[in-house]
Amino acid sequence: MNLVTYLVGDLHLSSAKSANIVTNFMGTLNLLALVGGFVADAWLGRYLTIVASSTITTVGVSLLAASTALPGMRPPPCTPSTDGGAARCVAASGRQLAMLYAALYTVAAGAGGLKANVSGLGTDQFDARDPREERAAAFFFGRFYFCISVGSVLATTALVYVQDEVGRGCGYGVSAAVMVAAVAAFVAGTARYRHRRPEGSPLTVVGRVLWAAWRNRRMPCPADASELRGFHRAKVPHTDRLRCLDKAAIIDANLATSEHQPPPAAGPTVTEVEEVKMLAKLVPIWSTCILFWTVYSQMTTFTVEQATQMDRHVGGSGGFVVPAGSLSAILFLTILLFTALNERLLVPLARRVTGHPQGLTSLQRVAAGLLLSTSAMAVAALVERKRRVASVADGVAVSAFWLGPQLVLVGAGEAFAYVGQLEFFIREAPERMKSMSTGLFLATLAVGFFLSSALVAAADAASRGAWVRNSLDDGRLDLFYWMLAVLGVVNFVVFLVFASRHEYKRAVNATAPAGVELGQEEEEELQTEDDAVKLAVAVKVMDV
């Protein structure tokens, strides 16, 4: 959460470049979670993938500790100007940045594998057919979420304080030592775990369908869909949307009837094609969820930079100085608060108003999150203008706790958007591709962070460096925030259009009247809803 302060303050990089380094790192980490999930599903299984990923993460954090502790990995301190101007600073060299990048992306490679598999391995330890184990699973997720949340708060308070007051090397060294202990504890429980063999990744099915459709692109679709491969054994009804994908299931009659050719290899079936179509139907909603994470990324970059130039004293000028990165604890505490309020207050109230069993539909939750994030950028713009005017005109540093409202709004928005997005992707994805829903969700995080980097670079180029400068007093960060607010409004309108046209999969209420037995299909849908809630909690834990 305070990596950006190290890049600007110790490595003397520009604010724009520092922000992009952080967002590119976070984007890559979430994108590599897709790779980690694929490796586990297709080859190694969750356990071996976690062992390898946690080891890689430990190496990466150790490299990060070394890169921040070794004097040769940092440029010399800035020298005061003799004419009263700005201090002269030498930015970090390519060699110094190379080690930092190696450390960060080693961490990303390992953490991506952890993010994709730890929650899944946790669910593997409980047998859903055993009522006692099913109840135990609920306690597991609650305690897991609590412990990780406590760790997040400690990271943004105690650990950030150690980094700022004692040294970065010491702070990251503590993290490396904890990772070593964590890997040892995890491996020590090997004999007690339930292990599931890899059964293949849904990404393979998607790739086969897309490749087969491209290969058969010049072939006409049959007039009768029953001529497609596997039509009569299809588990998903055939639809007329995206007919171009139907070409993947075309049976080459010439090859099939030739006496001189071997029988054709089994290709994608109608079931697989329709499953890919169902995933494609989620893409419009997926695209409008990206901007939320672009807004969220500002809380880890420019908001922290703002805090460094504001008054962070508690109890007067002689009181305790809150580290800039520790203000992010407001974000995490808000997430926990609104998560609790959702269950205890907001959902029951919404249930009375809407009559929906869950209070709000998944898309309504996403809409609330998008509105809150857009509001956060408008508030952030007003606060930055207030900070800049006070600093430039009056030479006064306003309180850093003015950043609280935007952190609260984004945290509240995440409490809605995070669960809403993940629930939507899980419920609407094909039954055999539930793990893909997690991948789709993590991809929105990754693209959102990458989009932040692109927007910072574009704004920096368009304004010729006038908006984002090393000294925020010389720039116009408030205009960048207003740009994100305007984009948020446009994105919300587009989301409403897509959401109004989306047709939910047929759902079954969570309760049935007394004396009514649910069929197999209804039971599977109820289990899917239950899994959605558990997976939402588990993936949120890993994201924190």
PDB file of N, CA, C and O in Angstrom, residues 360-421:
ATOM      1  N   LEU A 360     -30.947  -7.654  -3.053  1.00  0.00           N
ATOM      2  CA  LEU A 360     -30.539  -7.040  -4.307  1.00  0.00           C
ATOM      3  C   LEU A 360     -30.003  -8.121  -5.232  1.00  0.00           C
ATOM      4  O   LEU A 360     -29.349  -9.060  -4.779  1.00  0.00           O
ATOM      5  N   THR A 361     -30.283  -7.991  -6.505  1.00  0.00           N
ATOM      6  CA  THR A 361     -29.693  -8.915  -7.466  1.00  0.00           C
ATOM      7  C   THR A 361     -28.204  -8.614  -7.591  1.00  0.00           C
ATOM      8  O   THR A 361     -27.724  -7.556  -7.153  1.00  0.00           O
ATOM      9  N   SER A 362     -27.481  -9.524  -8.199  1.00  0.00           N
ATOM     10  CA  SER A 362     -26.037  -9.323  -8.340  1.00  0.00           C
ATOM     11  C   SER A 362     -25.731  -8.072  -9.154  1.00  0.00           C
ATOM     12  O   SER A 362     -24.810  -7.316  -8.821  1.00  0.00           O
ATOM     13  N   LEU A 363     -26.502  -7.811 -10.210  1.00  0.00           N
ATOM     14  CA  LEU A 363     -26.247  -6.622 -11.037  1.00  0.00           C
ATOM     15  C   LEU A 363     -26.636  -5.342 -10.302  1.00  0.00           C
ATOM     16  O   LEU A 363     -26.021  -4.294 -10.524  1.00  0.00           O
ATOM     17  N   GLN A 364     -27.624  -5.403  -9.441  1.00  0.00           N
ATOM     18  CA  GLN A 364     -27.961  -4.224  -8.631  1.00  0.00           C
ATOM     19  C   GLN A 364     -26.840  -3.914  -7.636  1.00  0.00           C
ATOM     20  O   GLN A 364     -26.551  -2.742  -7.366  1.00  0.00           O
ATOM     21  N   ARG A 365     -26.205  -4.950  -7.113  1.00  0.00           N
ATOM     22  CA  ARG A 365     -25.058  -4.735  -6.227  1.00  0.00           C
ATOM     23  C   ARG A 365     -23.911  -4.062  -6.991  1.00  0.00           C
ATOM     24  O   ARG A 365     -23.262  -3.148  -6.486  1.00  0.00           O
ATOM     25  N   VAL A 366     -23.664  -4.560  -8.200  1.00  0.00           N
ATOM     26  CA  VAL A 366     -22.603  -3.964  -9.018  1.00  0.00           C
ATOM     27  C   VAL A 366     -22.925  -2.507  -9.310  1.00  0.00           C
ATOM     28  O   VAL A 366     -22.050  -1.632  -9.251  1.00  0.00           O
ATOM     29  N   ALA A 367     -24.185  -2.219  -9.624  1.00  0.00           N
ATOM     30  CA  ALA A 367     -24.584  -0.835  -9.914  1.00  0.00           C
ATOM     31  C   ALA A 367     -24.313   0.073  -8.718  1.00  0.00           C
ATOM     32  O   ALA A 367     -23.818   1.199  -8.869  1.00  0.00           O
ATOM     33  N   ALA A 368     -24.639  -0.413  -7.508  1.00  0.00           N
ATOM     34  CA  ALA A 368     -24.369   0.378  -6.304  1.00  0.00           C
ATOM     35  C   ALA A 368     -22.878   0.633  -6.150  1.00  0.00           C
ATOM     36  O   ALA A 368     -22.454   1.752  -5.811  1.00  0.00           O
ATOM     37  N   GLY A 369     -22.062  -0.390  -6.413  1.00  0.00           N
ATOM     38  CA  GLY A 369     -20.614  -0.214  -6.322  1.00  0.00           C
ATOM     39  C   GLY A 369     -20.085   0.788  -7.326  1.00  0.00           C
ATOM     40  O   GLY A 369     -19.211   1.606  -7.002  1.00  0.00           O
ATOM     41  N   LEU A 370     -20.597   0.750  -8.553  1.00  0.00           N
ATOM     42  CA  LEU A 370     -20.152   1.696  -9.578  1.00  0.00           C
ATOM     43  C   LEU A 370     -20.529   3.127  -9.210  1.00  0.00           C
ATOM     44  O   LEU A 370     -19.738   4.065  -9.402  1.00  0.00           O
ATOM     45  N   LEU A 371     -21.733   3.311  -8.672  1.00  0.00           N
ATOM     46  CA  LEU A 371     -22.155   4.659  -8.253  1.00  0.00           C
ATOM     47  C   LEU A 371     -21.275   5.189  -7.130  1.00  0.00           C
ATOM     48  O   LEU A 371     -20.853   6.358  -7.144  1.00  0.00           O
ATOM     49  N   LEU A 372     -20.981   4.348  -6.152  1.00  0.00           N
ATOM     50  CA  LEU A 372     -20.152   4.782  -5.033  1.00  0.00           C
ATOM     51  C   LEU A 372     -18.733   5.115  -5.479  1.00  0.00           C
ATOM     52  O   LEU A 372     -18.133   6.093  -5.008  1.00  0.00           O
ATOM     53  N   SER A 373     -18.174   4.325  -6.397  1.00  0.00           N
ATOM     54  CA  SER A 373     -16.816   4.598  -6.871  1.00  0.00           C
ATOM     55  C   SER A 373     -16.761   5.887  -7.673  1.00  0.00           C
ATOM     56  O   SER A 373     -15.789   6.652  -7.574  1.00  0.00           O
ATOM     57  N   THR A 374     -17.793   6.148  -8.480  1.00  0.00           N
ATOM     58  CA  THR A 374     -17.839   7.410  -9.237  1.00  0.00           C
ATOM     59  C   THR A 374     -17.954   8.595  -8.287  1.00  0.00           C
ATOM     60  O   THR A 374     -17.290   9.629  -8.466  1.00  0.00           O
ATOM     61  N   SER A 375     -18.783   8.441  -7.265  1.00  0.00           N
ATOM     62  CA  SER A 375     -18.903   9.507  -6.256  1.00  0.00           C
ATOM     63  C   SER A 375     -17.572   9.736  -5.544  1.00  0.00           C
ATOM     64  O   SER A 375     -17.215  10.871  -5.223  1.00  0.00           O
ATOM     65  N   ALA A 376     -16.835   8.650  -5.308  1.00  0.00           N
ATOM     66  CA  ALA A 376     -15.543   8.767  -4.636  1.00  0.00           C
ATOM     67  C   ALA A 376     -14.578   9.626  -5.441  1.00  0.00           C
ATOM     68  O   ALA A 376     -13.814  10.421  -4.876  1.00  0.00           O
ATOM     69  N   MET A 377     -14.598   9.497  -6.770  1.00  0.00           N
ATOM     70  CA  MET A 377     -13.692  10.300  -7.593  1.00  0.00           C
ATOM     71  C   MET A 377     -14.091  11.766  -7.593  1.00  0.00           C
ATOM     72  O   MET A 377     -13.224  12.658  -7.616  1.00  0.00           O
ATOM     73  N   ALA A 378     -15.379  12.052  -7.543  1.00  0.00           N
ATOM     74  CA  ALA A 378     -15.811  13.452  -7.447  1.00  0.00           C
ATOM     75  C   ALA A 378     -15.377  14.047  -6.108  1.00  0.00           C
ATOM     76  O   ALA A 378     -14.872  15.183  -6.052  1.00  0.00           O
ATOM     77  N   VAL A 379     -15.551  13.290  -5.035  1.00  0.00           N
ATOM     78  CA  VAL A 379     -15.108  13.761  -3.718  1.00  0.00           C
ATOM     79  C   VAL A 379     -13.593  13.924  -3.692  1.00  0.00           C
ATOM     80  O   VAL A 379     -13.060  14.906  -3.147  1.00  0.00           O
ATOM     81  N   ALA A 380     -12.868  12.970  -4.286  1.00  0.00           N
ATOM     82  CA  ALA A 380     -11.408  13.045  -4.318  1.00  0.00           C
ATOM     83  C   ALA A 380     -10.935  14.295  -5.052  1.00  0.00           C
ATOM     84  O   ALA A 380      -9.950  14.937  -4.645  1.00  0.00           O
ATOM     85  N   ALA A 381     -11.634  14.655  -6.131  1.00  0.00           N
ATOM     86  CA  ALA A 381     -11.264  15.864  -6.871  1.00  0.00           C
ATOM     87  C   ALA A 381     -11.456  17.118  -6.010  1.00  0.00           C
ATOM     88  O   ALA A 381     -10.607  18.025  -6.010  1.00  0.00           O
ATOM     89  N   LEU A 382     -12.561  17.181  -5.281  1.00  0.00           N
ATOM     90  CA  LEU A 382     -12.819  18.344  -4.419  1.00  0.00           C
ATOM     91  C   LEU A 382     -11.798  18.425  -3.287  1.00  0.00           C
ATOM     92  O   LEU A 382     -11.310  19.511  -2.952  1.00  0.00           O
ATOM     93  N   VAL A 383     -11.458  17.280  -2.696  1.00  0.00           N
ATOM     94  CA  VAL A 383     -10.488  17.266  -1.603  1.00  0.00           C
ATOM     95  C   VAL A 383      -9.105  17.675  -2.099  1.00  0.00           C
ATOM     96  O   VAL A 383      -8.391  18.446  -1.449  1.00  0.00           O
ATOM     97  N   GLU A 384      -8.711  17.183  -3.279  1.00  0.00           N
ATOM     98  CA  GLU A 384      -7.393  17.542  -3.818  1.00  0.00           C
ATOM     99  C   GLU A 384      -7.319  19.031  -4.133  1.00  0.00           C
ATOM    100  O   GLU A 384      -6.288  19.671  -3.916  1.00  0.00           O
ATOM    101  N   ARG A 385      -8.416  19.598  -4.644  1.00  0.00           N
ATOM    102  CA  ARG A 385      -8.421  21.040  -4.898  1.00  0.00           C
ATOM    103  C   ARG A 385      -8.284  21.810  -3.590  1.00  0.00           C
ATOM    104  O   ARG A 385      -7.530  22.788  -3.511  1.00  0.00           O
ATOM    105  N   LYS A 386      -8.979  21.372  -2.559  1.00  0.00           N
ATOM    106  CA  LYS A 386      -8.875  22.029  -1.247  1.00  0.00           C
ATOM    107  C   LYS A 386      -7.441  21.924  -0.730  1.00  0.00           C
ATOM    108  O   LYS A 386      -6.889  22.905  -0.218  1.00  0.00           O
ATOM    109  N   ARG A 387      -6.836  20.745  -0.851  1.00  0.00           N
ATOM    110  CA  ARG A 387      -5.465  20.551  -0.371  1.00  0.00           C
ATOM    111  C   ARG A 387      -4.493  21.431  -1.136  1.00  0.00           C
ATOM    112  O   ARG A 387      -3.623  22.084  -0.540  1.00  0.00           O
ATOM    113  N   ARG A 388      -4.637  21.470  -2.441  1.00  0.00           N
ATOM    114  CA  ARG A 388      -3.697  22.228  -3.274  1.00  0.00           C
ATOM    115  C   ARG A 388      -3.818  23.731  -3.033  1.00  0.00           C
ATOM    116  O   ARG A 388      -2.806  24.435  -2.925  1.00  0.00           O
ATOM    117  N   VAL A 389      -5.046  24.249  -2.941  1.00  0.00           N
ATOM    118  CA  VAL A 389      -5.247  25.685  -2.712  1.00  0.00           C
ATOM    119  C   VAL A 389      -4.668  26.087  -1.358  1.00  0.00           C
ATOM    120  O   VAL A 389      -3.983  27.110  -1.234  1.00  0.00           O
ATOM    121  N   ALA A 390      -4.915  25.268  -0.331  1.00  0.00           N
ATOM    122  CA  ALA A 390      -4.392  25.581   0.995  1.00  0.00           C
ATOM    123  C   ALA A 390      -2.874  25.546   1.019  1.00  0.00           C
ATOM    124  O   ALA A 390      -2.226  26.385   1.655  1.00  0.00           O
ATOM    125  N   SER A 391      -2.280  24.611   0.294  1.00  0.00           N
ATOM    126  CA  SER A 391      -0.825  24.487   0.293  1.00  0.00           C
ATOM    127  C   SER A 391      -0.159  25.589  -0.509  1.00  0.00           C
ATOM    128  O   SER A 391       0.843  26.174  -0.083  1.00  0.00           O
ATOM    129  N   VAL A 392      -0.713  25.896  -1.700  1.00  0.00           N
ATOM    130  CA  VAL A 392      -0.079  26.881  -2.588  1.00  0.00           C
ATOM    131  C   VAL A 392      -0.355  28.301  -2.115  1.00  0.00           C
ATOM    132  O   VAL A 392       0.556  29.144  -2.041  1.00  0.00           O
ATOM    133  N   ALA A 393      -1.620  28.589  -1.795  1.00  0.00           N
ATOM    134  CA  ALA A 393      -1.996  29.963  -1.454  1.00  0.00           C
ATOM    135  C   ALA A 393      -1.627  30.342  -0.024  1.00  0.00           C
ATOM    136  O   ALA A 393      -1.152  31.457   0.234  1.00  0.00           O
ATOM    137  N   ASP A 394      -1.836  29.415   0.911  1.00  0.00           N
ATOM    138  CA  ASP A 394      -1.654  29.746   2.325  1.00  0.00           C
ATOM    139  C   ASP A 394      -0.459  29.047   2.960  1.00  0.00           C
ATOM    140  O   ASP A 394      -0.101  29.357   4.104  1.00  0.00           O
ATOM    141  N   GLY A 395       0.141  28.115   2.256  1.00  0.00           N
ATOM    142  CA  GLY A 395       1.263  27.372   2.830  1.00  0.00           C
ATOM    143  C   GLY A 395       0.861  26.498   3.993  1.00  0.00           C
ATOM    144  O   GLY A 395       1.671  26.218   4.881  1.00  0.00           O
ATOM    145  N   VAL A 396      -0.404  26.037   3.989  1.00  0.00           N
ATOM    146  CA  VAL A 396      -0.946  25.228   5.088  1.00  0.00           C
ATOM    147  C   VAL A 396      -1.193  23.808   4.594  1.00  0.00           C
ATOM    148  O   VAL A 396      -1.729  23.612   3.498  1.00  0.00           O
ATOM    149  N   ALA A 397      -0.813  22.837   5.398  1.00  0.00           N
ATOM    150  CA  ALA A 397      -1.083  21.437   5.082  1.00  0.00           C
ATOM    151  C   ALA A 397      -2.373  21.020   5.780  1.00  0.00           C
ATOM    152  O   ALA A 397      -2.447  21.034   7.011  1.00  0.00           O
ATOM    153  N   VAL A 398      -3.401  20.705   4.993  1.00  0.00           N
ATOM    154  CA  VAL A 398      -4.678  20.294   5.587  1.00  0.00           C
ATOM    155  C   VAL A 398      -4.542  18.878   6.144  1.00  0.00           C
ATOM    156  O   VAL A 398      -3.630  18.128   5.795  1.00  0.00           O
ATOM    157  N   SER A 399      -5.475  18.503   6.989  1.00  0.00           N
ATOM    158  CA  SER A 399      -5.423  17.195   7.631  1.00  0.00           C
ATOM    159  C   SER A 399      -5.563  16.069   6.599  1.00  0.00           C
ATOM    160  O   SER A 399      -6.395  16.138   5.681  1.00  0.00           O
ATOM    161  N   ALA A 400      -4.761  15.028   6.762  1.00  0.00           N
ATOM    162  CA  ALA A 400      -4.823  13.880   5.860  1.00  0.00           C
ATOM    163  C   ALA A 400      -6.138  13.126   6.009  1.00  0.00           C
ATOM    164  O   ALA A 400      -6.504  12.355   5.108  1.00  0.00           O
ATOM    165  N   PHE A 401      -6.849  13.349   7.091  1.00  0.00           N
ATOM    166  CA  PHE A 401      -8.098  12.635   7.288  1.00  0.00           C
ATOM    167  C   PHE A 401      -9.216  13.171   6.396  1.00  0.00           C
ATOM    168  O   PHE A 401     -10.313  12.598   6.378  1.00  0.00           O
ATOM    169  N   TRP A 402      -8.935  14.249   5.642  1.00  0.00           N
ATOM    170  CA  TRP A 402      -9.852  14.659   4.590  1.00  0.00           C
ATOM    171  C   TRP A 402      -9.915  13.599   3.491  1.00  0.00           C
ATOM    172  O   TRP A 402     -10.850  13.589   2.683  1.00  0.00           O
ATOM    173  N   LEU A 403      -8.921  12.721   3.431  1.00  0.00           N
ATOM    174  CA  LEU A 403      -8.941  11.630   2.454  1.00  0.00           C
ATOM    175  C   LEU A 403      -9.880  10.506   2.885  1.00  0.00           C
ATOM    176  O   LEU A 403     -10.158   9.598   2.091  1.00  0.00           O
ATOM    177  N   GLY A 404     -10.354  10.560   4.119  1.00  0.00           N
ATOM    178  CA  GLY A 404     -11.221   9.511   4.629  1.00  0.00           C
ATOM    179  C   GLY A 404     -12.482   9.280   3.808  1.00  0.00           C
ATOM    180  O   GLY A 404     -12.819   8.124   3.511  1.00  0.00           O
ATOM    181  N   PRO A 405     -13.215  10.351   3.410  1.00  0.00           N
ATOM    182  CA  PRO A 405     -14.461  10.120   2.658  1.00  0.00           C
ATOM    183  C   PRO A 405     -14.268   9.320   1.373  1.00  0.00           C
ATOM    184  O   PRO A 405     -15.064   8.432   1.069  1.00  0.00           O
ATOM    185  N   GLN A 406     -13.210   9.619   0.599  1.00  0.00           N
ATOM    186  CA  GLN A 406     -13.031   8.872  -0.643  1.00  0.00           C
ATOM    187  C   GLN A 406     -12.653   7.418  -0.362  1.00  0.00           C
ATOM    188  O   GLN A 406     -13.070   6.508  -1.088  1.00  0.00           O
ATOM    189  N   LEU A 407     -11.867   7.178   0.707  1.00  0.00           N
ATOM    190  CA  LEU A 407     -11.533   5.811   1.075  1.00  0.00           C
ATOM    191  C   LEU A 407     -12.775   5.053   1.542  1.00  0.00           C
ATOM    192  O   LEU A 407     -12.958   3.870   1.215  1.00  0.00           O
ATOM    193  N   VAL A 408     -13.651   5.733   2.293  1.00  0.00           N
ATOM    194  CA  VAL A 408     -14.880   5.099   2.761  1.00  0.00           C
ATOM    195  C   VAL A 408     -15.796   4.779   1.582  1.00  0.00           C
ATOM    196  O   VAL A 408     -16.388   3.687   1.512  1.00  0.00           O
ATOM    197  N   LEU A 409     -15.921   5.707   0.644  1.00  0.00           N
ATOM    198  CA  LEU A 409     -16.802   5.480  -0.511  1.00  0.00           C
ATOM    199  C   LEU A 409     -16.312   4.310  -1.364  1.00  0.00           C
ATOM    200  O   LEU A 409     -17.109   3.473  -1.804  1.00  0.00           O
ATOM    201  N   VAL A 410     -15.009   4.245  -1.599  1.00  0.00           N
ATOM    202  CA  VAL A 410     -14.475   3.131  -2.392  1.00  0.00           C
ATOM    203  C   VAL A 410     -14.611   1.819  -1.620  1.00  0.00           C
ATOM    204  O   VAL A 410     -14.954   0.775  -2.200  1.00  0.00           O
ATOM    205  N   GLY A 411     -14.368   1.845  -0.302  1.00  0.00           N
ATOM    206  CA  GLY A 411     -14.535   0.633   0.497  1.00  0.00           C
ATOM    207  C   GLY A 411     -15.971   0.152   0.500  1.00  0.00           C
ATOM    208  O   GLY A 411     -16.235  -1.054   0.352  1.00  0.00           O
ATOM    209  N   ALA A 412     -16.915   1.073   0.665  1.00  0.00           N
ATOM    210  CA  ALA A 412     -18.328   0.693   0.608  1.00  0.00           C
ATOM    211  C   ALA A 412     -18.698   0.180  -0.780  1.00  0.00           C
ATOM    212  O   ALA A 412     -19.451  -0.796  -0.918  1.00  0.00           O
ATOM    213  N   GLY A 413     -18.138   0.833  -1.810  1.00  0.00           N
ATOM    214  CA  GLY A 413     -18.393   0.372  -3.171  1.00  0.00           C
ATOM    215  C   GLY A 413     -17.875  -1.030  -3.412  1.00  0.00           C
ATOM    216  O   GLY A 413     -18.525  -1.845  -4.076  1.00  0.00           O
ATOM    217  N   GLU A 414     -16.713  -1.332  -2.828  1.00  0.00           N
ATOM    218  CA  GLU A 414     -16.163  -2.675  -3.004  1.00  0.00           C
ATOM    219  C   GLU A 414     -17.025  -3.713  -2.307  1.00  0.00           C
ATOM    220  O   GLU A 414     -17.184  -4.839  -2.800  1.00  0.00           O
ATOM    221  N   ALA A 415     -17.582  -3.367  -1.145  1.00  0.00           N
ATOM    222  CA  ALA A 415     -18.440  -4.307  -0.435  1.00  0.00           C
ATOM    223  C   ALA A 415     -19.622  -4.729  -1.296  1.00  0.00           C
ATOM    224  O   ALA A 415     -20.087  -5.870  -1.227  1.00  0.00           O
ATOM    225  N   PHE A 416     -20.122  -3.818  -2.130  1.00  0.00           N
ATOM    226  CA  PHE A 416     -21.208  -4.153  -3.057  1.00  0.00           C
ATOM    227  C   PHE A 416     -20.672  -4.777  -4.342  1.00  0.00           C
ATOM    228  O   PHE A 416     -21.117  -5.840  -4.769  1.00  0.00           O
ATOM    229  N   ALA A 417     -19.718  -4.090  -4.985  1.00  0.00           N
ATOM    230  CA  ALA A 417     -19.283  -4.507  -6.318  1.00  0.00           C
ATOM    231  C   ALA A 417     -18.555  -5.832  -6.305  1.00  0.00           C
ATOM    232  O   ALA A 417     -18.723  -6.659  -7.206  1.00  0.00           O
ATOM    233  N   TYR A 418     -17.716  -6.067  -5.284  1.00  0.00           N
ATOM    234  CA  TYR A 418     -16.909  -7.282  -5.261  1.00  0.00           C
ATOM    235  C   TYR A 418     -17.800  -8.520  -5.215  1.00  0.00           C
ATOM    236  O   TYR A 418     -17.705  -9.413  -6.061  1.00  0.00           O
ATOM    237  N   VAL A 419     -18.697  -8.550  -4.231  1.00  0.00           N
ATOM    238  CA  VAL A 419     -19.580  -9.707  -4.099  1.00  0.00           C
ATOM    239  C   VAL A 419     -20.530  -9.786  -5.292  1.00  0.00           C
ATOM    240  O   VAL A 419     -20.799 -10.873  -5.817  1.00  0.00           O
ATOM    241  N   GLY A 420     -21.038  -8.628  -5.742  1.00  0.00           N
ATOM    242  CA  GLY A 420     -21.960  -8.625  -6.872  1.00  0.00           C
ATOM    243  C   GLY A 420     -21.336  -9.160  -8.142  1.00  0.00           C
ATOM    244  O   GLY A 420     -21.937  -9.975  -8.857  1.00  0.00           O
ATOM    245  N   GLN A 421     -20.113  -8.725  -8.439  1.00  0.00           N
ATOM    246  CA  GLN A 421     -19.446  -9.199  -9.650  1.00  0.00           C
ATOM    247  C   GLN A 421     -19.168 -10.695  -9.581  1.00  0.00           C
ATOM    248  O   GLN A 421     -19.467 -11.437 -10.529  1.00  0.00           O
TER     249      GLN A 421
END
